[in-house]
Coordinates of C-alpha atoms and ligand atoms in Angstrom, one line a residue:
M270 CA 50.8 76.5 -67.2
Y271 CA 48.2 74.7 -65.2
S272 CA 46.0 77.2 -63.4
I273 CA 43.5 76.7 -60.7
D274 CA 40.9 79.1 -59.5
E275 CA 40.5 79.8 -55.8
T276 CA 37.2 77.8 -55.3
E277 CA 38.6 74.8 -57.1
W278 CA 41.8 75.0 -55.0
Q279 CA 39.7 75.2 -51.8
N280 CA 37.7 72.1 -52.8
K281 CA 40.9 70.2 -53.6
V282 CA 42.4 71.1 -50.3
T283 CA 39.2 70.0 -48.4
D284 CA 39.1 66.8 -50.4
T285 CA 42.6 65.9 -49.5
V286 CA 42.0 66.7 -45.8
V287 CA 38.8 64.6 -45.9
Q288 CA 40.7 61.8 -47.6
K289 CA 43.5 62.0 -45.0
L290 CA 41.1 62.2 -42.1
T291 CA 39.3 59.2 -43.5
H292 CA 42.5 57.2 -43.6
Q293 CA 43.4 58.2 -40.1
Q294 CA 39.9 57.4 -38.9
T295 CA 39.9 54.1 -40.6
Y296 CA 43.3 53.4 -39.0
N297 CA 41.9 54.4 -35.6
F298 CA 38.9 52.3 -36.2
I299 CA 40.9 49.2 -37.0
T300 CA 43.2 49.7 -34.1
L301 CA 40.3 50.3 -31.8
A302 CA 38.5 47.2 -33.1
T303 CA 41.6 45.0 -32.5
L304 CA 42.1 46.5 -29.1
N305 CA 38.5 45.9 -28.2
E306 CA 38.7 42.3 -29.5
E307 CA 41.8 41.7 -27.5
I308 CA 40.2 43.1 -24.4
Q309 CA 37.0 41.1 -24.8
R310 CA 38.8 37.8 -25.1
R311 CA 41.0 38.3 -22.0
R312 CA 40.3 36.7 -18.6
T313 CA 42.8 37.6 -15.9
F314 CA 42.2 35.9 -12.5
A315 CA 43.7 34.3 -9.5
I316 CA 42.9 31.1 -7.8
I317 CA 42.9 31.4 -4.0
S318 CA 42.4 29.0 -1.2
H319 CA 43.6 28.0 2.3
P320 CA 46.8 26.0 1.9
D321 CA 46.1 22.4 0.9
A322 CA 42.6 22.9 -0.5
G323 CA 43.9 22.2 -4.0
K324 CA 44.8 25.5 -5.6
T325 CA 48.0 24.1 -7.2
T326 CA 46.2 21.0 -8.5
L327 CA 43.4 23.0 -10.0
T328 CA 45.8 25.5 -11.6
E329 CA 47.6 22.6 -13.2
K330 CA 44.5 21.0 -14.5
L331 CA 43.4 24.3 -16.1
L332 CA 46.8 24.5 -17.8
L333 CA 46.3 21.0 -19.0
F334 CA 43.0 21.9 -20.6
G335 CA 44.6 25.0 -22.2
G336 CA 47.3 22.8 -23.7
A337 CA 49.9 24.9 -21.8
I338 CA 51.3 21.8 -20.2
H339 CA 51.0 18.2 -21.2
I340 CA 51.5 16.2 -18.1
A341 CA 50.1 16.6 -14.6
G342 CA 52.8 17.3 -12.1
A343 CA 54.5 20.1 -14.1
V344 CA 53.3 22.9 -11.9
K345 CA 53.7 20.9 -8.7
S346 CA 57.4 20.7 -9.0
N347 CA 57.6 24.5 -8.9
K348 CA 55.3 24.7 -6.0
I349 CA 56.3 26.5 -2.8
K350 CA 56.0 23.8 -0.2
K351 CA 54.0 24.9 2.8
T352 CA 56.5 23.7 5.3
A353 CA 55.7 24.6 8.9
T354 CA 59.4 24.9 9.5
S355 CA 61.0 28.2 8.8
D356 CA 63.2 26.8 6.1
W357 CA 62.8 30.0 4.1
M358 CA 65.9 29.6 2.0
E359 CA 64.3 26.6 0.5
I360 CA 61.1 28.6 0.0
E361 CA 63.0 31.4 -1.6
K362 CA 64.8 29.1 -3.9
Q363 CA 61.5 27.8 -5.0
R364 CA 60.2 31.3 -5.3
G365 CA 63.1 32.0 -7.7
I366 CA 61.9 29.1 -9.9
S367 CA 58.4 30.3 -9.6
V368 CA 59.0 33.6 -11.5
A369 CA 57.9 31.8 -14.6
T370 CA 54.8 30.5 -12.8
S371 CA 53.9 33.8 -11.3
V372 CA 51.7 34.4 -14.3
M373 CA 50.5 31.6 -16.5
G374 CA 49.0 32.7 -19.8
F375 CA 47.4 30.4 -22.3
N376 CA 44.8 30.4 -25.0
Y377 CA 41.6 28.4 -24.5
G378 CA 39.3 28.5 -27.6
D379 CA 39.0 32.2 -28.4
Y380 CA 40.0 33.3 -25.0
K381 CA 43.3 34.4 -23.6
I382 CA 43.6 33.4 -20.0
N383 CA 46.0 34.8 -17.5
I384 CA 46.2 33.0 -14.2
L385 CA 48.1 35.0 -11.6
D386 CA 49.7 32.7 -9.1
T387 CA 49.5 33.5 -5.4
P388 CA 52.1 32.1 -2.9
G389 CA 51.0 29.0 -1.0
H390 CA 52.7 29.9 2.2
Q391 CA 50.5 32.0 4.4
D392 CA 53.5 34.1 5.6
F393 CA 53.4 35.7 2.2
A394 CA 49.7 36.6 2.4
E395 CA 50.5 40.2 1.7
D396 CA 51.7 39.2 -1.7
T397 CA 48.4 37.5 -2.4
Y398 CA 46.4 40.6 -1.3
R399 CA 48.4 42.7 -3.8
T400 CA 48.0 40.2 -6.6
L401 CA 44.2 40.4 -6.0
T402 CA 44.4 44.1 -7.1
A403 CA 45.6 43.0 -10.5
V404 CA 42.9 40.5 -11.3
D405 CA 39.4 40.9 -12.7
S406 CA 37.9 37.9 -10.9
V407 CA 38.9 35.0 -8.7
I408 CA 38.2 31.3 -8.3
I409 CA 38.1 30.2 -4.6
V410 CA 38.9 26.5 -3.9
V411 CA 37.3 25.0 -0.8
D412 CA 38.0 21.5 0.6
V413 CA 34.7 19.7 1.0
A414 CA 35.8 18.1 4.2
K415 CA 37.2 21.3 5.8
G416 CA 34.8 23.9 4.5
V417 CA 35.7 27.6 4.8
E418 CA 39.1 28.0 6.5
M419 CA 40.9 31.0 7.9
Q420 CA 42.9 32.1 4.9
T421 CA 40.0 31.8 2.6
R422 CA 37.9 34.1 4.9
K423 CA 40.7 36.7 4.9
L424 CA 41.2 36.6 1.1
M425 CA 37.4 36.9 0.6
E426 CA 37.5 40.1 2.6
V427 CA 39.9 41.6 0.2
C428 CA 37.7 40.5 -2.8
R429 CA 34.7 42.0 -1.1
M430 CA 36.5 45.4 -0.7
R431 CA 36.9 45.6 -4.4
N432 CA 33.6 43.8 -5.4
T433 CA 35.7 41.2 -7.3
P434 CA 33.5 38.5 -8.9
V435 CA 34.0 35.1 -7.3
I436 CA 33.4 31.6 -8.5
I437 CA 33.7 28.8 -5.9
F438 CA 35.0 25.3 -6.6
V439 CA 34.3 22.8 -3.9
N440 CA 37.1 20.3 -4.2
K441 CA 38.0 16.7 -3.2
L442 CA 34.5 15.2 -3.7
D443 CA 36.3 11.8 -4.1
R444 CA 37.0 12.0 -0.4
E445 CA 34.6 11.8 2.5
G446 CA 33.4 15.3 3.4
R447 CA 30.5 17.4 4.5
D448 CA 27.0 17.5 3.2
P449 CA 26.9 19.9 0.1
F450 CA 23.9 21.8 1.5
D451 CA 25.9 22.4 4.8
I452 CA 28.9 23.6 2.7
L453 CA 26.6 26.0 0.8
D454 CA 25.3 27.4 4.1
E455 CA 28.8 27.8 5.4
L456 CA 30.0 29.5 2.3
E457 CA 27.2 32.0 2.5
S458 CA 27.6 32.8 6.2
E459 CA 31.4 32.7 6.4
L460 CA 32.2 34.4 3.1
K461 CA 29.3 36.8 3.4
I462 CA 28.2 36.3 -0.2
S463 CA 25.1 34.8 -1.8
V464 CA 25.7 31.5 -3.5
R465 CA 24.1 29.5 -6.4
P466 CA 25.2 26.0 -7.2
L467 CA 25.7 25.5 -10.9
S468 CA 26.6 21.8 -10.5
W469 CA 25.5 19.2 -8.0
P470 CA 27.3 16.1 -6.7
I471 CA 25.8 12.6 -6.6
N472 CA 27.1 11.4 -3.3
I473 CA 30.6 12.0 -2.1
G474 CA 33.6 10.0 -1.0
E475 CA 33.6 6.3 -1.8
R476 CA 30.1 6.5 -3.1
F477 CA 30.8 9.5 -5.3
K478 CA 29.2 8.9 -8.7
G479 CA 29.4 12.1 -10.5
V480 CA 28.2 15.6 -10.9
Y481 CA 25.0 17.0 -12.6
N482 CA 25.9 20.2 -14.4
I483 CA 22.9 22.4 -13.7
Y484 CA 24.3 25.2 -16.0
E485 CA 24.6 22.9 -19.0
N486 CA 22.1 20.1 -18.2
T487 CA 24.7 17.4 -18.6
L488 CA 25.6 14.5 -16.4
D489 CA 29.3 13.8 -15.8
L490 CA 30.1 10.4 -14.5
F491 CA 33.0 10.0 -12.2
Q492 CA 36.0 8.0 -13.4
P493 CA 39.0 8.5 -11.2
D494 CA 41.8 9.6 -13.5
K495 CA 44.6 12.0 -12.9
Q496 CA 45.5 12.6 -16.5
K497 CA 42.4 12.2 -18.7
V498 CA 39.6 14.5 -19.2
T499 CA 36.2 13.1 -18.2
E500 CA 33.5 12.3 -20.8
R501 CA 30.2 14.0 -20.4
I502 CA 26.7 12.8 -21.2
E503 CA 24.1 15.2 -22.5
I504 CA 20.8 14.9 -20.7
A505 CA 17.6 16.3 -22.1
D506 CA 16.2 17.1 -18.7
I507 CA 16.5 15.9 -15.1
N508 CA 13.7 13.4 -15.6
D509 CA 15.7 11.6 -18.4
P510 CA 15.5 7.9 -17.5
R511 CA 19.1 7.5 -18.5
I512 CA 20.1 9.1 -15.2
D513 CA 18.5 6.2 -13.3
E514 CA 20.3 3.7 -15.5
M515 CA 23.6 5.3 -14.9
V516 CA 23.6 6.2 -11.2
G517 CA 20.9 3.8 -10.0
E518 CA 17.3 4.7 -9.1
R519 CA 17.9 5.7 -5.5
D520 CA 20.6 8.2 -6.3
A521 CA 18.7 9.5 -9.3
A522 CA 15.7 10.1 -7.0
K523 CA 17.9 11.9 -4.4
L524 CA 19.5 14.0 -7.2
R525 CA 16.0 15.1 -8.4
E526 CA 15.0 15.9 -4.8
D527 CA 18.1 17.9 -4.2
L528 CA 17.7 19.9 -7.4
E529 CA 14.1 20.7 -6.6
L530 CA 15.3 21.9 -3.2
I531 CA 18.0 24.0 -4.8
D532 CA 15.5 25.6 -7.2
G533 CA 13.2 26.4 -4.3
V534 CA 15.9 27.8 -2.1
Y535 CA 18.4 29.6 -4.4
P536 CA 17.4 32.2 -6.9
E537 CA 18.0 31.5 -10.6
F538 CA 21.6 32.2 -11.6
E539 CA 22.1 35.6 -13.1
V540 CA 25.4 37.0 -14.4
E541 CA 24.8 40.6 -13.2
P542 CA 25.0 40.0 -9.5
Y543 CA 28.0 37.7 -10.1
L544 CA 29.8 40.5 -11.9
D545 CA 28.9 42.9 -9.1
G546 CA 30.6 40.5 -6.6
K547 CA 27.3 39.8 -4.8
L548 CA 26.6 36.2 -6.0
A549 CA 29.1 33.3 -6.3
P550 CA 28.3 30.4 -8.5
V551 CA 29.4 27.1 -7.0
F552 CA 30.9 24.1 -8.7
F553 CA 31.7 20.7 -7.2
G554 CA 34.4 18.4 -8.4
S555 CA 37.8 16.8 -7.8
A556 CA 40.8 18.7 -9.1
L557 CA 43.1 15.7 -8.6
N558 CA 40.9 13.5 -10.8
T559 CA 40.3 16.3 -13.3
F560 CA 36.7 16.0 -12.5
G561 CA 34.4 19.0 -12.8
V562 CA 37.3 21.2 -13.9
K563 CA 36.3 21.5 -17.6
E564 CA 32.8 22.5 -16.5
L565 CA 34.2 25.1 -14.3
L566 CA 36.5 26.4 -17.0
D567 CA 33.8 26.5 -19.7
C568 CA 31.5 28.4 -17.5
F569 CA 34.3 30.7 -16.2
V570 CA 35.3 31.9 -19.7
K571 CA 31.7 32.6 -20.5
I572 CA 30.7 34.6 -17.4
A573 CA 33.9 36.0 -16.0
P574 CA 34.6 39.6 -16.8
S575 CA 37.2 40.9 -19.3
P576 CA 39.4 43.7 -18.0
K577 CA 37.3 46.3 -16.3
P578 CA 37.8 50.1 -16.0
V579 CA 40.1 51.1 -13.2
I580 CA 39.4 54.1 -10.9
A581 CA 42.5 56.3 -10.7
E582 CA 42.8 59.3 -8.4
E583 CA 42.3 61.6 -11.3
R584 CA 39.6 59.8 -13.3
Q585 CA 38.3 56.4 -14.4
I586 CA 40.6 54.7 -16.9
N587 CA 38.8 52.5 -19.5
P588 CA 40.7 49.6 -21.0
D589 CA 39.7 50.5 -24.5
E590 CA 41.4 54.0 -24.3
N591 CA 44.1 54.4 -27.0
D592 CA 46.9 55.3 -24.6
F593 CA 48.7 52.8 -22.5
S594 CA 48.6 52.8 -18.7
G595 CA 49.5 50.2 -16.2
F596 CA 50.7 49.7 -12.6
V597 CA 53.2 47.6 -10.8
F598 CA 51.6 45.1 -8.4
K599 CA 54.5 42.9 -7.6
I600 CA 58.3 43.0 -7.6
H601 CA 60.1 39.8 -7.7
A602 CA 63.6 40.0 -6.3
N603 CA 66.4 38.0 -7.7
M604 CA 67.9 36.0 -4.9
D605 CA 71.3 35.9 -6.5
P606 CA 73.3 38.7 -4.7
N607 CA 75.6 39.1 -7.8
H608 CA 72.7 40.1 -9.9
R609 CA 70.7 42.7 -8.1
S610 CA 68.0 42.9 -10.8
C611 CA 64.4 42.4 -10.0
I612 CA 61.3 41.9 -12.2
A613 CA 58.5 44.4 -11.8
F614 CA 55.2 42.9 -12.8
V615 CA 53.0 45.5 -14.6
K616 CA 49.3 45.0 -15.2
V617 CA 48.2 46.7 -18.4
C618 CA 45.1 48.7 -17.6
S619 CA 44.4 50.5 -20.9
G620 CA 45.7 50.8 -24.5
K621 CA 48.4 48.7 -26.0
F622 CA 51.8 48.3 -24.3
E623 CA 54.6 48.3 -26.9
R624 CA 58.2 47.3 -26.6
N625 CA 60.7 50.2 -26.9
A626 CA 58.0 52.8 -26.7
N627 CA 58.5 55.8 -24.4
Y628 CA 56.5 55.6 -21.2
R629 CA 56.3 57.9 -18.3
H630 CA 57.1 56.7 -14.8
I631 CA 54.7 58.9 -12.9
R632 CA 56.4 58.9 -9.5
S633 CA 59.8 60.0 -10.7
G634 CA 58.6 61.8 -13.8
K635 CA 61.2 60.0 -15.9
T636 CA 60.7 58.7 -19.4
M637 CA 61.5 55.1 -19.7
R638 CA 61.9 52.6 -22.6
F639 CA 61.7 48.9 -22.1
A640 CA 63.8 46.9 -24.5
A641 CA 63.2 43.5 -23.0
P642 CA 59.7 43.3 -21.5
T643 CA 58.6 39.7 -21.0
A644 CA 55.2 38.0 -21.2
F645 CA 54.3 34.7 -19.7
M646 CA 52.8 32.1 -21.9
A647 CA 52.5 28.4 -21.1
Q648 CA 55.0 28.7 -18.2
K649 CA 57.6 30.2 -20.4
K650 CA 58.9 33.7 -20.2
S651 CA 59.6 35.4 -23.5
I652 CA 60.2 38.9 -24.8
V653 CA 57.1 40.5 -26.1
D654 CA 56.5 43.3 -28.6
E655 CA 53.0 44.2 -27.4
A656 CA 50.5 43.5 -24.6
Y657 CA 46.9 44.3 -24.1
P658 CA 44.7 45.2 -21.1
G659 CA 44.5 42.3 -18.7
D660 CA 48.0 41.1 -19.6
I661 CA 50.9 41.2 -17.2
V662 CA 54.3 42.3 -18.5
G663 CA 57.5 41.6 -16.6
I664 CA 60.0 44.4 -16.7
P665 CA 63.6 43.9 -15.6
D666 CA 64.4 46.5 -13.0
T667 CA 67.3 47.6 -11.0
G668 CA 65.5 49.4 -8.2
N669 CA 63.5 52.0 -10.1
F670 CA 60.1 50.6 -9.3
K671 CA 58.0 50.5 -6.2
I672 CA 54.8 48.6 -5.7
G673 CA 51.9 50.7 -6.8
D674 CA 53.9 52.7 -9.4
T675 CA 52.0 53.9 -12.4
L676 CA 53.3 53.9 -16.0
T677 CA 51.5 55.8 -18.8
A678 CA 51.9 57.1 -22.3
G679 CA 52.2 60.6 -20.8
E680 CA 49.2 61.5 -18.8
T681 CA 49.5 62.0 -15.1
I682 CA 47.5 59.2 -13.5
H683 CA 47.8 57.7 -10.1
F684 CA 46.2 54.4 -9.7
K685 CA 44.8 54.1 -6.2
G686 CA 47.3 52.7 -3.7
L687 CA 47.3 49.0 -3.1
P688 CA 46.0 48.3 0.4
S689 CA 48.3 47.4 3.2
F690 CA 46.7 45.4 6.0
S691 CA 47.6 45.5 9.6
P692 CA 50.5 43.2 10.1
E693 CA 50.1 40.3 12.6
M694 CA 53.7 40.4 14.0
F695 CA 55.8 43.4 15.0
K696 CA 59.5 43.7 15.9
Y697 CA 61.9 46.6 16.5
I698 CA 64.7 46.5 14.0
E699 CA 68.1 47.5 15.4
N700 CA 71.3 48.2 13.5
T701 CA 74.2 46.1 14.8
D702 CA 76.9 47.7 12.7
P703 CA 77.1 51.5 13.1
M704 CA 79.4 51.8 10.1
K705 CA 76.6 50.4 7.9
A706 CA 73.7 52.6 8.9
K707 CA 73.2 54.0 5.4
Q708 CA 73.2 50.5 3.9
L709 CA 70.6 49.4 6.4
D710 CA 68.4 52.4 5.6
K711 CA 68.7 51.9 1.9
G712 CA 68.1 48.1 2.1
L713 CA 65.2 48.5 4.4
R714 CA 63.6 51.1 2.1
Q715 CA 64.0 49.0 -1.0
L716 CA 62.7 45.9 0.7
M717 CA 59.6 47.8 1.8
D718 CA 59.2 49.2 -1.7
E719 CA 59.2 45.6 -2.9
G720 CA 56.4 45.0 -0.4
V721 CA 58.3 42.4 1.7
A722 CA 56.9 43.9 5.0
Q723 CA 55.7 47.2 6.5
L724 CA 57.8 49.7 8.2
F725 CA 56.5 52.1 10.9
T726 CA 58.5 54.8 12.7
N727 CA 57.5 55.5 16.2
Q728 CA 56.7 59.2 16.5
F729 CA 57.8 59.2 20.2
N730 CA 61.2 57.7 20.1
G731 CA 62.0 57.4 16.4
R732 CA 62.6 53.6 16.6
K733 CA 61.8 51.6 13.6
I734 CA 59.2 48.8 13.8
V735 CA 58.8 46.2 11.1
G736 CA 55.4 44.5 10.8
T737 CA 54.9 41.2 9.0
V738 CA 52.3 38.5 8.4
G739 CA 54.5 35.7 9.6
Q740 CA 57.8 34.9 11.2
L741 CA 59.4 33.9 7.9
Q742 CA 59.5 37.5 6.7
F743 CA 61.8 38.6 9.5
E744 CA 64.2 35.9 8.5
V745 CA 64.0 36.9 4.8
I746 CA 64.6 40.6 5.7
Q747 CA 67.6 39.8 7.9
Y748 CA 69.2 37.5 5.4
R749 CA 68.6 39.9 2.4
L750 CA 69.9 42.9 4.3
L751 CA 73.1 41.1 5.0
H752 CA 73.6 39.5 1.6
E753 CA 72.4 42.2 -0.7
Y754 CA 73.2 45.3 1.2
G755 CA 76.0 44.2 3.6
A756 CA 73.9 45.5 6.6
Q757 CA 73.5 43.7 9.8
C758 CA 70.4 43.9 12.0
R759 CA 68.9 42.3 15.0
W760 CA 65.3 42.0 16.1
E761 CA 64.0 43.2 19.5
P762 CA 60.6 42.2 20.8
V763 CA 57.8 44.7 21.0
S764 CA 54.4 43.6 22.1
L765 CA 51.8 45.0 19.7
Y766 CA 48.4 43.8 18.7
K767 CA 47.4 45.8 15.6
A768 CA 48.4 48.7 13.4
C769 CA 45.4 51.0 12.8
W770 CA 45.3 53.8 10.3
I771 CA 43.4 56.6 11.9
E772 CA 41.3 59.5 10.5
S773 CA 38.7 62.0 11.7
D774 CA 36.7 64.8 10.4
D775 CA 37.5 66.8 13.5
P776 CA 41.2 67.9 13.5
K777 CA 41.0 68.8 17.2
A778 CA 39.8 65.3 18.1
L779 CA 42.7 63.8 16.0
E780 CA 45.2 66.1 17.7
S781 CA 44.0 65.2 21.2
F782 CA 44.0 61.5 20.4
K783 CA 47.6 61.7 19.1
K784 CA 48.7 63.6 22.2
R785 CA 47.1 61.1 24.5
K786 CA 48.6 58.1 22.7
H787 CA 51.8 59.7 21.7
Q788 CA 53.9 56.7 22.8
F789 CA 51.9 54.5 20.5
M790 CA 51.7 56.8 17.5
A791 CA 53.8 55.9 14.4
T792 CA 54.2 57.0 10.8
D793 CA 54.1 54.6 7.9
T794 CA 56.3 54.9 4.8
Q795 CA 53.7 57.1 3.1
G796 CA 53.7 59.5 6.1
R797 CA 50.3 58.5 7.4
D798 CA 49.4 58.4 11.0
V799 CA 49.2 54.9 12.5
F800 CA 48.1 53.9 16.0
L801 CA 49.9 50.8 17.3
A802 CA 47.5 49.2 19.7
D803 CA 49.2 46.9 22.2
S804 CA 46.1 44.9 22.9
N805 CA 42.5 44.4 21.8
Y806 CA 41.4 45.8 25.1
V807 CA 43.3 49.0 24.5
L808 CA 41.9 49.3 21.1
Q809 CA 38.3 48.9 22.3
M810 CA 38.9 51.5 25.0
A811 CA 40.4 53.9 22.5
R812 CA 37.3 53.4 20.3
T813 CA 35.0 54.1 23.2
D814 CA 37.0 57.1 24.5
F815 CA 37.5 58.7 21.1
P816 CA 34.2 58.2 19.2
K817 CA 35.2 60.8 16.6
I818 CA 38.2 58.8 15.5
T819 CA 37.8 56.1 12.8
F820 CA 40.2 53.2 13.1
H821 CA 41.0 51.3 9.9
F822 CA 42.7 47.9 9.6
S823 CA 43.8 48.5 6.1
S824 CA 45.5 51.5 4.6
E825 CA 42.9 51.9 1.8
F826 CA 39.8 53.6 3.1
Ligands
G4P1579 P1 47.3 24.0 -2.4 O1 48.0 24.4 -3.6 O2 45.9 24.6 -2.2 O3 48.0 24.1 -1.1 O4 46.9 22.5 -2.5 P2 47.5 21.3 -3.5 O5 46.9 21.5 -4.9 O6 48.9 21.2 -3.3 O7 46.7 20.1 -2.9 C1 47.0 19.7 -1.5 C2 46.8 18.2 -1.4 O8 45.5 17.8 -1.8 C3 47.7 17.4 -2.4 O9 48.1 16.2 -1.8 C4 46.8 17.1 -3.6 O10 47.2 16.0 -4.3 C5 45.5 16.9 -2.8 N1 44.3 17.1 -3.7 C6 44.1 18.1 -4.5 N2 42.9 17.9 -5.1 C7 42.4 16.8 -4.7 C8 41.2 16.0 -4.9 O11 40.3 16.4 -5.7 N3 41.0 14.8 -4.3 C9 42.0 14.4 -3.4 N4 41.7 13.2 -2.8 N5 43.1 15.0 -3.1 C10 43.3 16.2 -3.7 P3 49.5 16.1 -1.0 O12 49.6 14.7 -0.6 O13 49.7 17.2 0.0 O14 50.6 16.4 -2.2 P4 51.1 15.5 -3.3 O15 51.9 14.5 -2.6 O16 49.9 14.9 -4.0 O17 51.9 16.4 -4.1

């Protein structure tokens, strides 16, 4: 019989344990290495602009470079037209089509790029704000003739709140526009961010000859072409006589003068302040002519951040943690009333998301398994087995999810709420069919969970007030309540200026304010106190009379 003495036995056991541990560690190491590689190569961002500046055109050209589409015009056909009319059915129909274009993923070299689409119509601005919480950086498109417009200013405020890194693309250089130095000044003062041009145009409009790429020391000569990618010419330095040959002596001299001025006025470009959201590199080009787009993309993949850690209420969540976590930032309703399913868009924040794995839905405490999660590649939606931080997964849903919900491998994590901004328009919502009060309540609750609009309940008379960014949303709500929930409602006017979330370190001051303004106090869907100011004057007076109260125009403070 084989015998073994005690010490030998001990040694054997230890050896086996060590061997096992080593295997496990090796496995962990490989998994971690893959996870890290996948994280490092991801770039998740949104393109934002005022309607008509060229967001759709630029998106399309980026997809063209990534090989995700082969002809220009493919994205355009899915675009939500920015009609001034309130033909929202048409818009919603197009929104239906646009599920596939909500996230556009493609590979570019070693990088995996995820572009998150934001609605063009400004009545859906709230959707855009929420999408911005799911991106790691943004590209802002500005029209060279129009400069910074209202919508861009607002969106930039949201970026600033989260220190989102920003790259600016000044578009439509093939058209007459403003002096590029003026544009830079305006970008700085209006968007409240330092700028640093990384490319510089040689004339604009009819005399536009090309762009000097400061970042790469190349000269790109302009050839109007909607489909082809421009050829670039490598330049040794700015004094290279070939520049004179190509653009003419006068323009070459002007270019040298401009670049000298830029070097004198703007600090050297550094990646750190860009990543901190303090400095925006600026590129010039023409999206329609595919000009300056590749330069933008090449620089973008190099400097833009890969998925960053996310601060949850409990702790900071790092993307390279083993366990999966993610949050719902958008819910896309199916407009077909016969199929009440929605798609919840989940941004993966840490670990690897796997199909059919058990995940915990933190708000309900339920364990869920997703058999058919979808990913978005090259405008196509397909079932995926796994996804990494930075990726967006679409999950078919029948009303379980709410915007802001967290999913994890088990740990209780609450990602900080997505901000709500004060609506611009307010209306009382009234039930017109007393038999359907329950349906109305349910419908309204679900539409608010989807983030269609904001609901406030007046603390004084209990009336419900719906707040939106634009008129279209009232029509959407009324139509959907009727067609999806069988509930009828009508709108009644209420004259309000802003909704302000209030807080104070002094509970007495808060109580006395609420008492004084009791007719204008409301509760939002999270149970927070909101002051509904009926005019700017009233708001200013309230600020003067109640210095201990802080008034916030967004729910995240
Ligand atoms: P948006 O998504 O930001 O709203 O803008 P979009 O790309 O739809 O562009 C708005 C208009 O500006 C489009 O013209 C588009 O062709 C044009 N455009 C975009 N980039 C450039 C550019 O670099 N140069 C010039 N000259 N025009 C540009 P449209 O007539 O409104 O639409 P369409 O008929 O071309 O579809």
